[in-house]
Amino acid sequence: MEPVTTSARSTEATFGGRLEGLGTILLRYGLVVILLWVGLLKFTTYEAEAIQVFVENSPLLSWLYDVVSVRTFST
């Protein structure tokens, strides 16, 4: 078995640094995609109808449906 030279160590360190940077980028933009996806779902009719039950039975928010529609309140 040959001893590891400094150039082999620097190559491993460079590869490790690149791999760590790639992992950081994938995690960051993966989280951005998930948050955008959830945020955009809030503007769909499905989500507006899903929260309608909670708003209609809320003593603080139920009056808003007299003023605006379900879809408008959701957005």
Short mmCIF file of C-alpha atoms in Angstrom, two decimals:
data_model
loop_
_atom_site.label_atom_id
_atom_site.label_comp_id
_atom_site.label_asym_id
_atom_site.label_seq_id
_atom_site.Cartn_x
_atom_site.Cartn_y
_atom_site.Cartn_z
CA MET A 1 0.00 0.00 0.00
CA GLU A 2 1.36 3.37 -1.01
CA PRO A 3 1.28 6.37 1.29
CA VAL A 4 -1.18 9.08 0.34
CA THR A 5 0.58 12.04 -1.18
CA THR A 6 -0.38 15.64 -0.70
CA SER A 7 -1.78 15.93 -4.23
CA ALA A 8 -4.13 12.99 -3.57
CA ARG A 9 -5.27 14.63 -0.35
CA SER A 10 -5.90 17.95 -2.06
CA THR A 11 -7.89 16.18 -4.78
CA GLU A 12 -10.03 14.49 -2.13
CA ALA A 13 -10.48 17.79 -0.30
CA THR A 14 -11.47 19.54 -3.52
CA PHE A 15 -13.98 16.80 -4.35
CA GLY A 16 -15.37 16.93 -0.82
CA GLY A 17 -15.75 20.69 -0.98
CA ARG A 18 -17.52 20.49 -4.32
CA LEU A 19 -19.80 17.75 -3.06
CA GLU A 20 -20.64 19.78 0.04
CA GLY A 21 -21.37 22.84 -2.09
CA LEU A 22 -23.61 20.81 -4.37
CA GLY A 23 -25.49 19.43 -1.37
CA THR A 24 -25.99 22.92 0.01
CA ILE A 25 -27.36 24.17 -3.30
CA LEU A 26 -29.70 21.19 -3.66
CA LEU A 27 -31.05 21.65 -0.14
CA ARG A 28 -31.52 25.39 -0.54
CA TYR A 29 -33.36 25.28 -3.84
CA GLY A 30 -35.30 22.17 -2.87
CA LEU A 31 -36.68 24.09 0.09
CA VAL A 32 -37.47 27.07 -2.15
CA VAL A 33 -39.44 24.82 -4.52
CA ILE A 34 -41.44 23.31 -1.65
CA LEU A 35 -42.25 26.70 -0.11
CA LEU A 36 -43.30 28.13 -3.49
CA TRP A 37 -45.47 25.08 -4.14
CA VAL A 38 -47.27 25.42 -0.80
CA GLY A 39 -47.58 29.18 -1.24
CA LEU A 40 -49.09 28.88 -4.71
CA LEU A 41 -51.59 26.29 -3.48
CA LYS A 42 -53.07 28.96 -1.22
CA PHE A 43 -54.50 30.69 -4.30
CA THR A 44 -56.46 27.66 -5.56
CA THR A 45 -60.18 27.05 -5.21
CA TYR A 46 -59.44 23.80 -3.39
CA GLU A 47 -57.69 25.62 -0.54
CA ALA A 48 -60.38 28.31 -0.37
CA GLU A 49 -63.05 25.66 0.09
CA ALA A 50 -60.91 23.80 2.63
CA ILE A 51 -60.73 26.76 5.03
CA GLN A 52 -64.34 27.82 4.48
CA VAL A 53 -65.60 25.63 7.35
CA PHE A 54 -63.18 27.19 9.80
CA VAL A 55 -63.94 30.77 8.78
CA GLU A 56 -67.71 30.31 8.78
CA ASN A 57 -67.64 29.03 12.36
CA SER A 58 -65.18 31.60 13.65
CA PRO A 59 -66.72 34.38 15.77
CA LEU A 60 -64.02 36.80 14.61
CA LEU A 61 -64.00 36.07 10.87
CA SER A 62 -67.48 34.83 9.94
CA TRP A 63 -68.74 38.33 9.07
CA LEU A 64 -66.17 38.59 6.26
CA TYR A 65 -68.12 36.22 4.03
CA ASP A 66 -70.92 38.81 3.98
CA VAL A 67 -68.46 41.33 2.58
CA VAL A 68 -66.28 39.25 0.23
CA SER A 69 -66.53 35.89 -1.51
CA VAL A 70 -64.86 32.70 -0.32
CA ARG A 71 -62.21 32.90 -3.04
CA THR A 72 -61.44 36.57 -2.36
CA PHE A 73 -61.10 35.95 1.36
CA SER A 74 -58.72 33.07 0.71
CA THR A 75 -56.35 35.20 -1.32
#
